[in-house]
PDB file of C-alpha atoms in Angstrom:
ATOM      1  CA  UNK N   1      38.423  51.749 -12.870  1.00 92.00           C
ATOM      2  CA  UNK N   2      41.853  52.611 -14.521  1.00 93.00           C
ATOM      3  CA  UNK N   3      42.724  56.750 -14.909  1.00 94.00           C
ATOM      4  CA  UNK N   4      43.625  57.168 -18.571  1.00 93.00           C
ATOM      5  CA  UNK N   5      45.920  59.947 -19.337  1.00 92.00           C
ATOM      6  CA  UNK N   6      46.784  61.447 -15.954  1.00 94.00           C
ATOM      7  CA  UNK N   7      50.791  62.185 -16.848  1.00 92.00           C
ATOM      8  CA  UNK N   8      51.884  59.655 -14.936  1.00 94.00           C
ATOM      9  CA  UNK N   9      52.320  56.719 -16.568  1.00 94.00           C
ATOM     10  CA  UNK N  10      55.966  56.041 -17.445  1.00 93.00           C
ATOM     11  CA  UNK N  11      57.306  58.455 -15.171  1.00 93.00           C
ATOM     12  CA  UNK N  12      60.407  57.467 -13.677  1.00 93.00           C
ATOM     13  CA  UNK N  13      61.307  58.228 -10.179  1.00 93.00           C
ATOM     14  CA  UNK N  14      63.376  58.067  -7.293  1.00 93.00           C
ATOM     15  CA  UNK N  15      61.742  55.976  -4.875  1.00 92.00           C
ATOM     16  CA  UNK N  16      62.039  58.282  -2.445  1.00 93.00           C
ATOM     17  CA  UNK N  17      60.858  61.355  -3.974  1.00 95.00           C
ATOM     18  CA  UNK N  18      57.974  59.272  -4.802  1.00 95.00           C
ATOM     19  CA  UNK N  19      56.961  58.120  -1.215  1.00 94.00           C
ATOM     20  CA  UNK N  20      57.724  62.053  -0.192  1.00 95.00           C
ATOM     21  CA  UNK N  21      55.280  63.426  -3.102  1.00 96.00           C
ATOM     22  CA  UNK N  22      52.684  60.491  -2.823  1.00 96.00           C
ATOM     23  CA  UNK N  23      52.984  61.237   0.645  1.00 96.00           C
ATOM     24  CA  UNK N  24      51.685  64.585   0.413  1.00 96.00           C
ATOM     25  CA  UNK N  25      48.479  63.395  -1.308  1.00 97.00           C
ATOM     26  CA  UNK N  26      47.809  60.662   1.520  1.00 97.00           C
ATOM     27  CA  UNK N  27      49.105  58.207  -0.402  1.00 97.00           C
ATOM     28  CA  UNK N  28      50.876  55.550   1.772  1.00 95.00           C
ATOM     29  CA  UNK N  29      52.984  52.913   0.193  1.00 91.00           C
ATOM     30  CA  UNK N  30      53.448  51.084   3.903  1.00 76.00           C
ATOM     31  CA  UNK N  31      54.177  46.944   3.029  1.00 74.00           C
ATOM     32  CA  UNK N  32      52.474  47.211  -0.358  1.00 67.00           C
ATOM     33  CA  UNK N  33      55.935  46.645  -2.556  1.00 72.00           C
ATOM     34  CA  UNK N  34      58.303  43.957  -2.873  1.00 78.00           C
ATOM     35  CA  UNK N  35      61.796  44.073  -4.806  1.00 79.00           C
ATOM     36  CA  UNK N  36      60.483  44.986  -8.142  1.00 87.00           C
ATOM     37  CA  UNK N  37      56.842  46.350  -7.568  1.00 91.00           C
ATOM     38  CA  UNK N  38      55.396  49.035  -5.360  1.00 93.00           C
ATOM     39  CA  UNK N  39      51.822  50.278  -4.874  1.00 93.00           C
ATOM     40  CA  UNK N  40      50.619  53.519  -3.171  1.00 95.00           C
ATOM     41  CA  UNK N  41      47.441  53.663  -1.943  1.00 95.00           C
ATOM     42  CA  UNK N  42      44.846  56.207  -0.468  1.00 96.00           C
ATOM     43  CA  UNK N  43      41.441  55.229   1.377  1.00 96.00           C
ATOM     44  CA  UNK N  44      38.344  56.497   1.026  1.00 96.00           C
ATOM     45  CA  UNK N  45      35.463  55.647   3.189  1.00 95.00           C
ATOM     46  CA  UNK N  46      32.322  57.082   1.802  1.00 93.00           C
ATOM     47  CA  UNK N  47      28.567  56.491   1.957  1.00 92.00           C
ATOM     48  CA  UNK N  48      28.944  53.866  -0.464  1.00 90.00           C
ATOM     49  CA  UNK N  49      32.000  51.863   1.048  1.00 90.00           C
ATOM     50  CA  UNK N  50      35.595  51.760   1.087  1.00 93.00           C
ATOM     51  CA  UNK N  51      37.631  52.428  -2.078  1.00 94.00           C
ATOM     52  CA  UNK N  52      41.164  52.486  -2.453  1.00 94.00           C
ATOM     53  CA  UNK N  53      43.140  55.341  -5.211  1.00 96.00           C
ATOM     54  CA  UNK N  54      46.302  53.156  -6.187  1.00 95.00           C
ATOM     55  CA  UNK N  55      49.651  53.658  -7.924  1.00 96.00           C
ATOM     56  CA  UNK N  56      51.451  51.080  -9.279  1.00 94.00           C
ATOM     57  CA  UNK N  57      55.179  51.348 -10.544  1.00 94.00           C
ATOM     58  CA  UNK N  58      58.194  48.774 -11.006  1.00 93.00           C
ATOM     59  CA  UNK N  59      61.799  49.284 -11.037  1.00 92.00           C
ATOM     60  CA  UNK N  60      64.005  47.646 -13.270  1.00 86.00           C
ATOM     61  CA  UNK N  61      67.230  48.204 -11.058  1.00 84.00           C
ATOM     62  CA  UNK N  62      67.806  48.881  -7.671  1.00 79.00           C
ATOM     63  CA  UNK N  63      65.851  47.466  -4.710  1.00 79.00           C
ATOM     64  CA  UNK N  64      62.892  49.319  -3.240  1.00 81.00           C
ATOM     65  CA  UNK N  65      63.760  47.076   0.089  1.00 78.00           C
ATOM     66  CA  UNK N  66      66.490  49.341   0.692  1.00 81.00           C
ATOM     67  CA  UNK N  67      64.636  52.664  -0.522  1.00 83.00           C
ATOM     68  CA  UNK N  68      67.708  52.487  -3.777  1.00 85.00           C
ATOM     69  CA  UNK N  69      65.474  52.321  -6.688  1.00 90.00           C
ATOM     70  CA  UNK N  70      63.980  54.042  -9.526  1.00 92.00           C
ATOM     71  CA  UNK N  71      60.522  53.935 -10.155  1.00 93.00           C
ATOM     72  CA  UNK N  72      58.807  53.317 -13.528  1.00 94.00           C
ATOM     73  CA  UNK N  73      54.863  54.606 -12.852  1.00 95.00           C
ATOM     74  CA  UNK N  74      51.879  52.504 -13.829  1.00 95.00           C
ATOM     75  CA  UNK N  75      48.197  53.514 -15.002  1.00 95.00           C
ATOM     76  CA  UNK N  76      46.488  54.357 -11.735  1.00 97.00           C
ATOM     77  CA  UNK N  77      43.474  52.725 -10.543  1.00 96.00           C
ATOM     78  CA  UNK N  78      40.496  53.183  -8.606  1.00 95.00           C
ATOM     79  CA  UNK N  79      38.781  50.085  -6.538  1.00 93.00           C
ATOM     80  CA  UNK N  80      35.999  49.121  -3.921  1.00 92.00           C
ATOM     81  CA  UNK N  81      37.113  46.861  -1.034  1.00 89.00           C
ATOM     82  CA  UNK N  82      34.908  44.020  -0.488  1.00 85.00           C
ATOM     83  CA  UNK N  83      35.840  42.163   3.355  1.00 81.00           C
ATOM     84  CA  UNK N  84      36.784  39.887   3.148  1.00 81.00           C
ATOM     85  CA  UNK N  85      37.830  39.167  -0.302  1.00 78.00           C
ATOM     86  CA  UNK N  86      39.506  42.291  -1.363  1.00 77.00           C
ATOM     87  CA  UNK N  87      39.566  45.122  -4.059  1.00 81.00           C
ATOM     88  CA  UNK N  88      37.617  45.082  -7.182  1.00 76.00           C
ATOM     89  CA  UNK N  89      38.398  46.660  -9.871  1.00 80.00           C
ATOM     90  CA  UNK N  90      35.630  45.758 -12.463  1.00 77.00           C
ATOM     91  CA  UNK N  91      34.077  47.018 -14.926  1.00 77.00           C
ATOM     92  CA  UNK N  92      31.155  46.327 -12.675  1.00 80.00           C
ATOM     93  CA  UNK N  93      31.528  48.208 -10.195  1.00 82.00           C
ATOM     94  CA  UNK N  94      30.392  51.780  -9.823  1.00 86.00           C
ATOM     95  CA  UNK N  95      32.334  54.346  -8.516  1.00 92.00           C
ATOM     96  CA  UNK N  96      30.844  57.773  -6.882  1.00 93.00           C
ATOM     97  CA  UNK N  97      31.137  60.348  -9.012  1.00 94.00           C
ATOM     98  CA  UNK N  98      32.452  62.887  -6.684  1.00 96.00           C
ATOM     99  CA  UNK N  99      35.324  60.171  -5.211  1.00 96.00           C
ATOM    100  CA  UNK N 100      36.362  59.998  -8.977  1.00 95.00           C
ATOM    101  CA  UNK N 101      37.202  63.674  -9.259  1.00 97.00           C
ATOM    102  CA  UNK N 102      38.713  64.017  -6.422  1.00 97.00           C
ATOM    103  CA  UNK N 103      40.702  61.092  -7.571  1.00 97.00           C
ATOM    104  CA  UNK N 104      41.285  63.053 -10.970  1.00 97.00           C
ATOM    105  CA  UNK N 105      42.541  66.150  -8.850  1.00 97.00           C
ATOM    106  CA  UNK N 106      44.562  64.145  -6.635  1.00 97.00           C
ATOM    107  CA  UNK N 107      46.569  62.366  -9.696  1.00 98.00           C
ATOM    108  CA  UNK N 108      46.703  65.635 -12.045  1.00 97.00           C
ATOM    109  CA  UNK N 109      48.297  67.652  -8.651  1.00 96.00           C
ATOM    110  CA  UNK N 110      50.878  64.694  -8.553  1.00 96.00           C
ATOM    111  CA  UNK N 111      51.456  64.494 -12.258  1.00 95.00           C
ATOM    112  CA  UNK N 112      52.397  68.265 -12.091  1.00 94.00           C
ATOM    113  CA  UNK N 113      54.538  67.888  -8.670  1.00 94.00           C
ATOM    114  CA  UNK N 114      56.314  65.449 -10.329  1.00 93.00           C
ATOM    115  CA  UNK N 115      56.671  67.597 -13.514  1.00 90.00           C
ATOM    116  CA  UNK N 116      59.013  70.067 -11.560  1.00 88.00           C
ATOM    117  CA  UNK N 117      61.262  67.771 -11.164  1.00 80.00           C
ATOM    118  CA  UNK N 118      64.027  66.039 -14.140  1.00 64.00           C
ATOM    119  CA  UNK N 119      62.777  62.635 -14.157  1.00 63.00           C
ATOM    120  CA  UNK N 120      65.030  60.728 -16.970  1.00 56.00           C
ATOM    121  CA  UNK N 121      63.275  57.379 -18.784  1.00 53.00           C
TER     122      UNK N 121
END
């Protein structure tokens, strides 16, 4: 399930303001970037399984190996984990509606964090 219009999309970044501010909302970017793409993620375990909030972005200089990049934000999504084969993010699937809006807080809280600072395109 992708997040339409939550402010983020085409922010740019610092990479590590981002991991400071997606930090805050328990979103952990741990080994889930390379040199050009990052992902932030938050777990949820509820009733009805695991789901994971994520956050894509991509730089187009720098190198997020060395934490010396600026960050171009992607459309968030929301998925369920299936073990052993992964995250889902289908059309399918079907999300509980109080993990969504929490998702929707957590993501509109971010999108105004990030507001207070001057992010340049």
């Amino acid at each position: 399930m992708y997040f339409e219009n939550t402010g983020l999309e085409n922010k740019v970044a610092h990479i590590t303001l981002l991991d400071d501010l997606m930090g805050q909302h328990r979103l952990i970017r741990a080994t889930g970037w390379d040199y050009e793409r990052v992902t932030w993620d938050r777990k949820f375990e509820v009733q009805e399984g695991t789901y994971y909030l994520r956050v894509f972005g991509y730089t187009k200089d720098g190198d997020n190996g060395s934490n010396d990049s600026n960050i171009t934000l992607l459309k968030p999504v929301l998925g369920k984990h299936y073990f052993p084969h992964g995250v889902e993010y289908g059309e399918d699937e079907i999300f509980p509606a109080n993990l969504v809006k929490t998702c929707q807080e957590v993501l509109a809280s971010l999108s105004k964090e990030l507001d207070q600072f001057k992010i340049q395109a």
